[in-house]
Coordinates of C-alpha atoms in Angstrom, one line a residue:
X1 CA -0.1 0.2 -0.1
X2 CA 0.4 -0.1 1.6
X3 CA -0.5 0.3 0.4
X4 CA 1.2 -0.3 1.0
X5 CA 0.2 1.1 2.8
X6 CA 0.7 0.7 0.3
X7 CA 3.7 2.3 -1.7
X8 CA 4.3 6.3 -0.8
X9 CA 7.4 9.2 -0.6
X10 CA 8.9 10.2 2.7
X11 CA 10.7 13.2 3.6
X12 CA 14.3 12.4 6.1
X13 CA 12.8 12.2 9.5
X14 CA 14.4 12.5 13.0
X15 CA 18.4 11.7 13.4
X16 CA 20.9 10.7 16.3
X17 CA 24.0 10.1 15.8
X18 CA 26.5 11.1 18.1
X19 CA 24.2 13.8 19.5
X20 CA 24.1 15.7 15.7
X21 CA 21.1 16.1 13.7
X22 CA 22.2 16.0 10.0
X23 CA 21.1 16.8 6.5
X24 CA 19.4 15.2 3.9
X25 CA 18.5 18.3 1.6
X26 CA 22.2 19.0 0.3
X27 CA 23.7 17.6 -2.6
X28 CA 26.7 14.6 -2.9
X29 CA 30.0 15.2 -4.3
X30 CA 30.8 12.3 -6.9
X31 CA 33.4 10.8 -4.6
X32 CA 31.8 7.6 -2.5
X33 CA 31.1 7.7 1.0
X34 CA 34.0 6.1 3.1
X35 CA 32.5 5.1 6.5
X36 CA 31.5 8.9 8.0
X37 CA 28.9 11.0 6.8
X38 CA 29.8 13.6 4.6
X39 CA 28.1 16.4 5.9
X40 CA 26.8 17.1 9.4
X41 CA 24.2 20.4 10.5
X42 CA 25.2 22.5 14.0
X43 CA 22.5 21.6 16.4
X44 CA 22.3 19.1 19.1
X45 CA 18.8 17.8 20.1
X46 CA 18.5 15.0 22.5
X47 CA 16.9 11.1 20.8
X48 CA 14.9 10.9 24.9
X49 CA 12.7 13.0 23.8
X50 CA 11.5 11.4 20.7
X51 CA 9.4 8.8 23.5
X52 CA 7.4 11.3 25.7
X53 CA 4.3 10.5 25.8
X54 CA 1.2 12.9 24.5
X55 CA -0.7 14.4 28.0
X56 CA -3.8 13.6 28.8
X57 CA -6.3 16.5 28.0
X58 CA -9.5 17.4 30.4
X59 CA -13.2 16.7 28.6
X60 CA -15.7 19.2 27.1
X61 CA -20.0 18.8 27.3
X62 CA -20.9 19.2 23.1
X63 CA -23.9 18.7 21.7
X64 CA -23.0 14.9 19.5
X65 CA -23.9 14.7 16.0
X66 CA -25.6 11.3 14.7
X67 CA -23.1 8.5 15.1
X68 CA -20.6 10.2 17.3
X69 CA -18.7 9.1 20.1
X70 CA -20.3 9.9 22.9
X71 CA -18.7 11.8 24.3
X72 CA -17.8 15.8 25.7
X73 CA -14.5 15.3 22.9
X74 CA -16.1 14.9 20.0
X75 CA -16.5 18.0 17.5
X76 CA -14.1 20.5 15.5
X77 CA -12.5 20.6 11.9
X78 CA -9.6 18.3 12.2
X79 CA -6.7 20.1 9.8
X80 CA -4.3 17.8 8.3
X81 CA -1.7 19.2 5.7
X82 CA 0.5 17.1 3.1
X83 CA 3.0 18.7 0.2
X84 CA 0.9 17.0 -2.6
X85 CA -2.1 14.5 -3.8
X86 CA -2.8 11.0 -3.7
X87 CA -4.0 10.9 -7.2
X88 CA -7.3 8.7 -7.7
X89 CA -10.5 8.3 -5.1
X90 CA -10.8 4.9 -6.2
X91 CA -10.0 2.7 -3.6
X92 CA -9.7 0.1 -5.9
X93 CA -7.4 1.3 -7.1
X94 CA -5.6 4.2 -5.3
X95 CA -2.7 2.8 -3.6
X96 CA 0.0 5.1 -1.9
X97 CA -0.3 5.8 1.6
X98 CA -2.2 8.7 1.7
X99 CA -5.2 7.5 -0.1
X100 CA -5.2 4.6 1.7
X101 CA -4.6 6.9 5.0
X102 CA -7.8 9.4 4.3
X103 CA -10.2 6.3 3.4
X104 CA -9.9 4.1 5.7
X105 CA -12.5 5.9 7.7
X106 CA -14.8 6.1 4.4
X107 CA -14.8 2.9 3.2
X108 CA -14.7 -1.1 4.8
X109 CA -14.7 -4.4 3.8
X110 CA -16.2 -7.8 4.8
X111 CA -12.7 -7.7 7.0
X112 CA -10.6 -5.4 8.5
X113 CA -7.6 -3.8 10.2
X114 CA -7.7 -2.4 13.8
X115 CA -8.4 1.0 14.1
X116 CA -7.1 1.3 17.8
X117 CA -3.7 0.4 18.6
X118 CA -2.6 -3.3 18.6
X119 CA 0.6 -5.4 17.6
X120 CA 2.4 -4.9 14.7
X121 CA 1.6 -8.2 12.8
X122 CA -1.5 -8.0 14.1
X123 CA -4.2 -10.2 11.2
X124 CA -7.3 -8.8 10.0
X125 CA -11.1 -8.4 12.1
X126 CA -14.9 -8.7 10.7
X127 CA -15.9 -5.9 9.7
X128 CA -19.0 -6.0 7.1
X129 CA -19.2 -10.2 8.3
X130 CA -20.6 -10.1 11.4
X131 CA -17.2 -12.5 11.6
X132 CA -14.7 -14.6 10.1
X133 CA -15.7 -17.5 8.9
X134 CA -14.9 -21.1 9.6
X135 CA -13.2 -22.3 6.4
X136 CA -14.8 -25.7 4.9
X137 CA -13.9 -27.4 1.1
X138 CA -10.2 -27.6 3.0
X139 CA -9.6 -24.1 3.4
X140 CA -11.8 -23.9 0.1
X141 CA -14.6 -22.5 0.9
X142 CA -16.0 -19.3 2.8
X143 CA -19.4 -18.5 3.9
X144 CA -19.7 -14.9 5.2
X145 CA -23.0 -13.7 6.9
X146 CA -23.2 -10.0 6.5
X147 CA -24.0 -8.0 9.1
X148 CA -28.0 -6.4 9.1
X149 CA -28.5 -2.3 9.4
X150 CA -25.1 -1.5 7.5
X151 CA -25.7 1.6 4.9
X152 CA -23.9 3.5 3.2
X153 CA -23.4 7.5 2.7
X154 CA -26.4 7.4 1.1
X155 CA -28.9 5.7 2.9
X156 CA -28.7 2.4 1.0
X157 CA -27.9 -0.6 3.0
X158 CA -25.8 -3.2 2.0
X159 CA -26.4 -6.1 0.9
X160 CA -24.9 -9.4 -0.2
X161 CA -25.0 -8.3 -4.0
X162 CA -22.5 -5.4 -3.6
X163 CA -20.5 -7.4 -2.2
X164 CA -20.2 -9.9 -5.1
X165 CA -20.1 -6.7 -8.0
X166 CA -17.4 -5.2 -5.0
X167 CA -15.3 -8.3 -6.0
X168 CA -15.8 -8.1 -9.4
X169 CA -14.7 -4.5 -10.1
X170 CA -11.3 -5.0 -9.1
X171 CA -10.8 -7.5 -12.2
X172 CA -12.5 -5.1 -13.9
X173 CA -11.1 -1.9 -12.9
X174 CA -7.8 -3.8 -13.2
X175 CA -6.8 -3.1 -10.0
X176 CA -3.5 -3.4 -9.2
X177 CA -3.7 -6.6 -6.5
X178 CA -6.3 -8.2 -8.2
X179 CA -3.7 -11.0 -10.1
X180 CA -1.9 -12.1 -7.4
X181 CA -4.6 -11.2 -4.2
X182 CA -8.0 -12.3 -5.5
X183 CA -7.4 -14.0 -8.6
X184 CA -7.8 -17.4 -6.8
X185 CA -11.1 -17.1 -6.5
X186 CA -13.0 -19.9 -8.6
X187 CA -13.5 -17.4 -11.8
X188 CA -10.7 -15.0 -11.2
X189 CA -8.2 -16.1 -14.3
X190 CA -11.0 -15.5 -16.7
X191 CA -11.8 -11.7 -15.0
X192 CA -7.8 -11.6 -15.6
X193 CA -7.7 -12.5 -19.6
X194 CA -11.5 -10.6 -20.1
X195 CA -11.8 -8.2 -17.9
X196 CA -15.5 -6.7 -19.2
X197 CA -17.4 -9.6 -18.9
X198 CA -15.6 -10.8 -15.4
X199 CA -18.4 -12.7 -13.5
X200 CA -16.3 -14.5 -10.9
X201 CA -18.9 -17.4 -11.7
X202 CA -18.8 -20.4 -9.6
X203 CA -16.0 -18.2 -7.2
X204 CA -18.8 -15.3 -5.4
X205 CA -22.6 -16.4 -4.1
X206 CA -24.9 -14.0 -3.2
X207 CA -27.8 -15.3 -0.4
X208 CA -30.3 -12.5 -0.5
X209 CA -32.3 -14.6 1.9
X210 CA -29.8 -16.8 4.3
X211 CA -27.8 -12.7 4.0
X212 CA -24.3 -14.6 3.1
X213 CA -21.9 -14.4 1.0
X214 CA -20.5 -17.6 -0.4
X215 CA -16.4 -17.6 -1.8
X216 CA -15.3 -20.1 -3.6
X217 CA -10.7 -20.7 -3.9
X218 CA -9.2 -22.3 -6.3
X219 CA -6.9 -23.3 -3.6
X220 CA -5.9 -22.7 0.2
X221 CA -5.0 -19.3 0.9
X222 CA -3.9 -18.8 4.9
X223 CA -4.3 -14.9 4.5
X224 CA -7.3 -14.7 2.1
X225 CA -8.7 -12.6 5.4
X226 CA -5.9 -10.1 5.2
X227 CA -6.2 -10.2 1.3
X228 CA -10.1 -8.9 1.9
X229 CA -9.4 -6.9 4.4
X230 CA -7.6 -4.7 2.5
X231 CA -8.2 -1.3 0.5
X232 CA -8.7 -3.2 -2.9
X233 CA -11.9 -5.1 -1.1
X234 CA -13.9 -1.9 -0.1
X235 CA -17.4 -3.1 -0.7
X236 CA -19.2 -0.3 -2.7
X237 CA -22.4 -0.3 -3.7
X238 CA -23.6 -3.0 -6.9
X239 CA -24.0 -0.2 -9.4
X240 CA -20.9 1.8 -8.8
X241 CA -19.4 2.8 -12.4
X242 CA -16.5 0.0 -13.6
X243 CA -13.4 2.1 -14.5
X244 CA -11.7 4.6 -12.4
X245 CA -13.8 7.3 -10.7
X246 CA -10.8 9.4 -10.2
X247 CA -11.7 12.2 -8.3
X248 CA -15.1 11.8 -7.7
X249 CA -15.5 8.9 -4.8
X250 CA -17.5 6.3 -4.3
X251 CA -20.1 6.2 -1.7
X252 CA -18.6 4.2 1.4
X253 CA -19.7 3.0 4.5
X254 CA -17.7 4.7 6.9
X255 CA -17.8 7.6 9.7
X256 CA -16.4 10.0 7.0
X257 CA -18.0 10.7 3.6
X258 CA -15.7 12.6 1.1
X259 CA -17.2 15.7 -0.3
X260 CA -15.1 17.1 -2.3
X261 CA -11.7 16.8 -4.0
X262 CA -9.5 19.3 -6.1
X263 CA -6.2 17.3 -6.5
X264 CA -3.6 21.1 -6.7
X265 CA -5.3 22.1 -3.6
X266 CA -7.6 19.9 -1.0
X267 CA -10.4 17.9 -0.3
X268 CA -13.1 17.8 2.7
X269 CA -15.0 15.3 4.8
X270 CA -17.3 15.0 6.7
X271 CA -19.7 13.1 8.5
X272 CA -21.5 10.0 7.1
X273 CA -24.8 10.7 8.1
X274 CA -26.0 6.8 8.1
X275 CA -22.8 5.3 9.7
X276 CA -23.8 4.4 13.0
X277 CA -20.7 2.4 14.7
X278 CA -21.1 -1.4 15.1
X279 CA -17.6 -2.6 16.3
X280 CA -15.6 0.2 18.1
X281 CA -11.8 -1.7 16.6
X282 CA -13.0 -2.5 13.5
X283 CA -14.3 0.9 12.4
X284 CA -15.2 3.6 16.0
X285 CA -16.6 6.1 15.7
X286 CA -15.2 9.6 14.5
X287 CA -14.0 12.8 16.8
X288 CA -13.7 15.6 14.3
X289 CA -17.0 16.8 13.1
X290 CA -15.1 18.2 9.6
X291 CA -11.2 16.6 8.3
X292 CA -9.8 19.3 5.4
X293 CA -6.9 17.9 4.0
X294 CA -5.2 20.6 2.2
X295 CA -2.4 20.1 -0.7
X296 CA 0.9 22.1 -1.9
X297 CA 2.2 23.4 1.4
X298 CA 6.2 22.1 1.3
X299 CA 7.6 20.2 4.9
X300 CA 9.1 23.3 6.3
X301 CA 6.0 25.3 5.7
X302 CA 4.1 22.8 6.8
X303 CA 6.3 21.8 10.6
X304 CA 5.8 26.4 11.0
X305 CA 1.8 25.8 10.4
X306 CA 1.6 22.9 12.5
X307 CA 3.7 24.5 15.6
X308 CA 0.9 27.6 15.5
X309 CA -1.6 25.8 15.6
X310 CA -2.6 26.2 11.4
X311 CA -3.2 22.4 11.2
X312 CA -3.1 19.8 13.0
X313 CA -1.1 17.0 11.6
X314 CA 1.0 16.9 8.6
X315 CA 1.8 13.6 6.8
X316 CA 5.7 14.4 5.9
X317 CA 8.1 14.2 8.2
X318 CA 9.7 17.0 9.9
X319 CA 12.9 17.9 7.9
X320 CA 16.2 16.8 9.1
X321 CA 16.8 21.2 10.1
X322 CA 14.1 21.7 11.8
X323 CA 14.7 18.5 14.1
X324 CA 16.3 20.7 16.9
X325 CA 13.7 23.4 16.6
X326 CA 11.0 20.3 17.5
X327 CA 12.8 18.2 19.6
X328 CA 14.1 21.4 22.2
X329 CA 10.9 23.5 22.2
X330 CA 7.6 20.6 21.0
X331 CA 8.5 17.0 21.9
X332 CA 4.8 16.6 23.9
X333 CA 3.6 16.9 20.4
X334 CA 5.5 14.3 19.2
X335 CA 5.5 10.1 18.1
X336 CA 7.4 7.8 17.0
X337 CA 5.2 5.1 15.5
X338 CA 6.4 1.5 14.3
X339 CA 6.1 0.1 11.1
X340 CA 6.2 -2.3 8.4
X341 CA 8.1 -0.5 5.5
X342 CA 11.0 -1.0 3.7
X343 CA 12.2 1.2 0.8
X344 CA 14.0 0.5 -1.6
X345 CA 15.4 1.3 -4.8
X346 CA 14.1 -1.4 -7.8
X347 CA 16.6 -2.6 -10.9
X348 CA 15.2 -3.5 -13.9
X349 CA 16.3 -6.9 -14.7
X350 CA 15.2 -6.2 -18.1
X351 CA 17.4 -3.6 -18.6
X352 CA 21.1 -2.6 -19.2
X353 CA 23.2 -2.9 -17.2
X354 CA 21.1 -4.0 -14.4
X355 CA 19.7 -7.2 -16.6
X356 CA 23.1 -8.4 -15.4
X357 CA 23.5 -9.8 -12.1
X358 CA 26.8 -8.9 -11.5
X359 CA 26.1 -5.2 -11.8
X360 CA 22.8 -5.4 -9.8
X361 CA 24.7 -7.5 -6.9
X362 CA 28.0 -5.0 -7.7
X363 CA 25.0 -1.9 -6.3
X364 CA 24.4 -4.2 -3.4
X365 CA 28.1 -4.1 -2.3
X366 CA 28.7 -0.6 -2.9
X367 CA 25.9 1.8 -1.7
X368 CA 26.9 3.1 1.6
X369 CA 24.3 2.3 4.0
X370 CA 24.8 4.4 6.7
X371 CA 24.3 7.6 4.7
X372 CA 20.9 6.8 3.9
X373 CA 20.0 5.9 7.3
X374 CA 21.5 9.1 8.3
X375 CA 19.8 11.1 5.2
X376 CA 16.5 9.2 6.8
X377 CA 16.9 10.6 10.6
X378 CA 19.8 8.6 12.0
X379 CA 19.5 5.5 14.3
X380 CA 16.8 6.9 16.2
X381 CA 14.4 5.9 13.7
X382 CA 16.3 4.3 10.7
X383 CA 17.3 1.5 10.4
X384 CA 19.9 -0.2 7.4
X385 CA 18.0 -2.3 4.9
X386 CA 20.0 -6.1 3.4
X387 CA 16.7 -7.7 2.6
X388 CA 13.1 -6.6 1.6
X389 CA 11.0 -8.2 5.0
X390 CA 11.5 -5.8 7.5
X391 CA 12.2 -6.1 10.7
X392 CA 8.8 -7.6 12.9
X393 CA 7.6 -9.4 9.1
X394 CA 6.8 -12.9 9.4
X395 CA 9.1 -14.2 8.3
X396 CA 11.9 -12.1 8.5
X397 CA 15.6 -13.5 9.9
X398 CA 18.0 -11.2 10.5
X399 CA 20.9 -11.6 7.5
X400 CA 23.1 -9.6 5.2
X401 CA 24.4 -10.9 1.8
X402 CA 25.3 -8.1 0.5
X403 CA 28.3 -6.5 2.8
X404 CA 32.2 -6.5 3.2
X405 CA 32.6 -10.3 4.3
X406 CA 29.4 -11.8 3.4
X407 CA 27.8 -13.7 0.0
X408 CA 24.3 -14.6 -0.8
X409 CA 25.7 -18.2 0.4
X410 CA 27.3 -16.9 3.7
X411 CA 25.5 -13.7 4.9
X412 CA 26.4 -11.7 7.3
X413 CA 24.3 -11.1 10.7
X414 CA 23.7 -7.3 10.2
X415 CA 24.9 -4.9 7.4
X416 CA 28.1 -3.4 8.5
X417 CA 30.4 -1.0 5.4
X418 CA 30.1 -1.1 1.2
X419 CA 32.7 -3.7 -0.2
X420 CA 33.8 -1.5 -3.3
X421 CA 36.6 -3.9 -3.9
X422 CA 34.4 -6.1 -4.5
X423 CA 31.9 -4.4 -6.3
X424 CA 34.2 -3.1 -9.2
X425 CA 35.4 -6.1 -10.1
X426 CA 32.0 -7.9 -10.4
X427 CA 31.2 -5.0 -13.1
X428 CA 34.5 -5.4 -14.6
X429 CA 33.5 -8.8 -15.1
X430 CA 29.8 -7.7 -16.9
X431 CA 31.6 -5.3 -19.3
X432 CA 28.9 -2.8 -18.6
X433 CA 31.2 0.0 -17.4
X434 CA 30.9 3.5 -19.3
X435 CA 26.9 2.5 -20.1
X436 CA 24.6 5.8 -18.8
X437 CA 22.5 4.9 -15.8
X438 CA 19.1 7.1 -15.3
X439 CA 17.5 7.1 -11.3
X440 CA 14.2 7.8 -11.2
X441 CA 13.1 9.5 -8.0
X442 CA 10.2 11.4 -6.6
X443 CA 11.2 15.2 -6.7
X444 CA 10.4 16.3 -3.2
X445 CA 12.0 15.3 0.3
X446 CA 15.5 14.0 1.7
X447 CA 14.8 10.8 -1.6
X448 CA 16.9 13.7 -4.1
X449 CA 19.6 13.3 -1.5
X450 CA 19.8 9.0 -1.7
X451 CA 19.0 9.4 -5.4
X452 CA 22.0 11.4 -5.7
X453 CA 24.3 8.9 -3.1
X454 CA 23.0 6.2 -5.6
X455 CA 24.0 8.3 -9.1
X456 CA 28.1 8.8 -6.4
X457 CA 28.2 5.0 -6.3
X458 CA 27.3 4.2 -9.6
X459 CA 30.0 7.2 -10.9
X460 CA 32.5 5.4 -8.8
X461 CA 31.9 1.5 -10.1
X462 CA 32.9 3.6 -13.6
X463 CA 28.7 4.5 -14.8
X464 CA 27.8 7.5 -16.1
X465 CA 25.1 8.2 -13.7
X466 CA 22.2 11.0 -13.3
X467 CA 19.3 12.0 -11.5
X468 CA 16.2 12.5 -12.7
X469 CA 13.0 13.9 -9.8
X470 CA 9.8 13.7 -11.3
X471 CA 6.7 14.4 -9.1
X472 CA 5.5 12.4 -6.2
X473 CA 1.6 12.0 -7.4
X474 CA 2.9 10.4 -10.4
X475 CA 6.3 8.6 -10.1
X476 CA 5.2 5.5 -8.4
X477 CA 2.9 4.5 -11.8
X478 CA 5.6 5.8 -13.9
X479 CA 8.2 3.5 -12.5
X480 CA 6.3 0.9 -13.1
X481 CA 5.1 1.2 -16.6
X482 CA 7.8 -1.2 -19.0
X483 CA 6.8 1.2 -20.9
X484 CA 9.3 4.6 -19.6
X485 CA 12.4 2.1 -19.9
X486 CA 13.2 3.1 -15.7
X487 CA 16.7 1.7 -14.8
X488 CA 16.4 2.0 -11.5
X489 CA 13.7 3.8 -9.5
X490 CA 13.3 4.8 -6.2
X491 CA 10.5 4.2 -4.6
X492 CA 8.6 2.2 -0.8
X493 CA 6.7 -0.2 0.8
X494 CA 4.6 -0.2 3.4
X495 CA 2.3 -3.3 4.1
X496 CA -0.6 -4.4 3.0
X497 CA -1.0 -6.9 5.4
X498 CA 0.9 -8.0 7.6
X499 CA 2.6 -10.9 5.7
X500 CA 5.8 -11.7 4.3
X501 CA 4.1 -12.3 0.8
X502 CA 2.7 -9.0 0.9
X503 CA 6.7 -7.7 -0.1
X504 CA 8.3 -10.7 -1.5
X505 CA 5.2 -11.8 -4.0
X506 CA 3.6 -8.6 -4.3
X507 CA 6.5 -6.8 -5.4
X508 CA 9.1 -9.7 -7.0
X509 CA 6.4 -13.1 -8.6
X510 CA 5.8 -13.1 -12.4
X511 CA 1.9 -12.3 -12.2
X512 CA 2.6 -9.0 -10.3
X513 CA 4.8 -8.1 -13.7
X514 CA 2.1 -6.9 -16.5
X515 CA 3.9 -5.4 -18.7
X516 CA 2.8 -1.3 -20.6
X517 CA 1.2 -1.0 -17.0
X518 CA 1.2 1.1 -14.5
X519 CA -0.5 -0.3 -12.6
X520 CA 2.7 -3.4 -13.0
X521 CA 3.6 -3.3 -9.1
X522 CA 6.9 -5.8 -10.1
X523 CA 8.8 -2.3 -10.9
X524 CA 12.0 -4.4 -11.2
X525 CA 10.0 -7.0 -13.8
X526 CA 11.1 -9.9 -12.2
X527 CA 9.8 -12.9 -12.7
X528 CA 11.5 -16.7 -11.2
X529 CA 9.4 -19.4 -11.7
X530 CA 11.4 -21.3 -9.2
X531 CA 11.1 -18.1 -6.3
X532 CA 7.1 -18.2 -6.9
X533 CA 7.2 -22.4 -6.4
X534 CA 9.3 -22.0 -3.1
X535 CA 6.9 -19.4 -2.2
X536 CA 3.4 -21.3 -3.6
X537 CA 5.4 -23.9 -0.9
X538 CA 5.7 -20.9 1.6
X539 CA 2.5 -19.6 1.8
X540 CA 1.3 -23.6 1.6
X541 CA 3.0 -24.7 4.7
X542 CA 2.0 -21.9 6.4
X543 CA -2.1 -22.9 6.5
X544 CA -0.8 -25.8 9.4
X545 CA 2.4 -24.3 10.3
X546 CA 3.2 -21.3 9.8
X547 CA 6.8 -21.4 12.1
X548 CA 7.7 -23.9 9.0
X549 CA 6.0 -21.7 6.6
X550 CA 7.9 -18.3 8.1
X551 CA 11.1 -20.5 7.6
X552 CA 9.9 -21.4 4.0
X553 CA 9.9 -16.9 3.8
X554 CA 13.2 -16.6 5.3
X555 CA 14.4 -19.0 2.5
X556 CA 11.9 -17.1 0.3
X557 CA 13.9 -14.0 0.8
X558 CA 17.6 -14.8 0.9
X559 CA 16.5 -16.9 -2.7
X560 CA 15.7 -13.0 -3.7
X561 CA 18.5 -11.7 -2.8
X562 CA 20.7 -13.5 -4.3
X563 CA 18.8 -12.6 -7.9
X564 CA 19.8 -8.9 -6.4
X565 CA 16.1 -7.5 -8.5
X566 CA 16.3 -4.1 -6.1
X567 CA 18.7 -2.2 -3.5
X568 CA 17.0 -2.3 0.4
X569 CA 17.7 0.8 2.0
X570 CA 16.6 0.8 5.0
X571 CA 13.2 0.4 7.4
X572 CA 11.9 3.5 9.1
X573 CA 10.1 4.6 12.3
X574 CA 6.9 6.7 11.8
X575 CA 8.0 10.5 13.5
X576 CA 4.4 12.1 13.7
X577 CA 4.2 15.7 14.6
X578 CA 0.8 17.3 15.7
X579 CA -1.0 20.3 17.5
X580 CA -1.6 20.9 21.1
X581 CA -5.3 19.8 20.4
X582 CA -4.0 17.0 19.0
X583 CA -4.6 14.0 21.4
X584 CA -5.2 10.9 22.2
X585 CA -4.9 7.1 20.7
X586 CA -4.2 7.6 17.1
X587 CA -1.6 5.4 16.1
X588 CA -2.0 1.7 15.1
X589 CA 0.9 -0.2 12.2
X590 CA -1.4 -0.2 9.3
X591 CA -2.6 3.0 9.0
X592 CA -0.1 4.5 11.5
X593 CA -2.8 7.4 12.0
X594 CA -6.6 7.5 12.0
X595 CA -7.9 10.2 12.0
X596 CA -11.5 9.9 13.0
X597 CA -9.6 8.9 16.2
X598 CA -7.6 12.7 16.8
X599 CA -9.5 14.3 19.1
X600 CA -9.1 17.9 19.3
X601 CA -8.8 19.8 22.6
X602 CA -11.0 23.5 22.7
X603 CA -9.8 26.8 22.5
X604 CA -7.9 28.1 26.1
X605 CA -8.1 24.4 27.0
X606 CA -4.0 23.0 28.5
X607 CA -2.7 20.1 27.4

């Protein structure tokens, strides 16, 4: 989204390295990093301030709107800002973090993820369904009983027919996860080949009398409930158009509805007048009366605006040059949010020079990941990544194949330092020295600094390298389309749900590479039938033995990195800055911030 939340773009977050804050905004020189960082800043910032808890707040009497929490803390307008919008509002198409967060309180699926604090490894819970059904037919059949009395924001009750139509629509609109997540529904493969006439006949069946929806799968799936909880399986009215709705948000069932959207300026949400809370964990009633999202404010200006209480929350992290100021004056308004996320550079295995395994391995050996960590906030919030499974994900086992003294056959416990000599040797053997390489990166935040570090590393290896910034709104789609011939694309991936397959299979399976498509999540264009078979085996074993399945996923992770279709960079914590008005427990691993759970103090209240 992941989603991964979904994929999203970040600016640098808090940096602590020997007590000094470090800049991620200055351009790098052509020479590569040694063991130390080139650029240092002078402000001192204590990491201990990051861990201070937000204070509680007093209660107030208020008139509670229909569908709102019966609490005196209800009311007000939550004001949020981001540098860019997220593009389409279609929940079955959008695949960027900003819309995943916004739409988590607008749409529901049969299942969902907790919208209250939970563990990183927490799995799906019932949402529009009354309960998680017991598997039948050896794990190939599931009968979901719908809750009665849940309505879309136009007052129409959700019916089993809406569920069937929504599952068909996933294929009709060519949802990015139609293949990897839902094609094992009976009829799914036929729908992939003929999207316009998709019926999922024999795969999804409605029973209006029993108020049930029955799913038939071609094979058992240990992650089926999690896949149904993902945004692309949102349940929409049956008459929702079978095409990308773009700037028009389809009707939803959550506590809020989107009433206006202009991608260049802002978005407005207000309460869904037909919402009544059915589960306080799956979809809790919202505290703010309205939510206003403004686009176009750069992170520097956003920090100042939040400090002055002009906005309550910002999508981007605090720029490094503001760390000392924020840490010294506003530490009680900062939260560190754990997340399953990995940042990486996709290496196109079908284009020179990265169609040569030795070159892909060389870049992995040569990159100084210590620099990446510092540019993204330092060890307080950033950890060097050597594989495409983040720490905390099922199947993750420590190990780094690409550090000095290590190899894919004999990985080290963790990344220590680059091996430039070995990297240069591999490049010489490949015969690709001197070729041109263009790095595509989001054109905002700290991505440019990392792109320049990769460029400098490629120059050290003998290539003619350059950086091409692209507007973040379109960069993710751009690097996916094989027609654009992107050699390296910087991006990030946040877990669609807590699983190894959400990273490995989603990003690197044969099924997720779709030529000539901007919805081809496999930006590396990597396809290895042997790895696919290993991942299939891991998924199958996980059905009955999670521990053995996790061991197979760890093996798949090592096998993937032996082929090096990507350059893992780092894993981060989310650093959130809020106004003095915001309080409450609103942070979760999957959504990071659940806006409906942000409570707002009134003017004059003490924090």
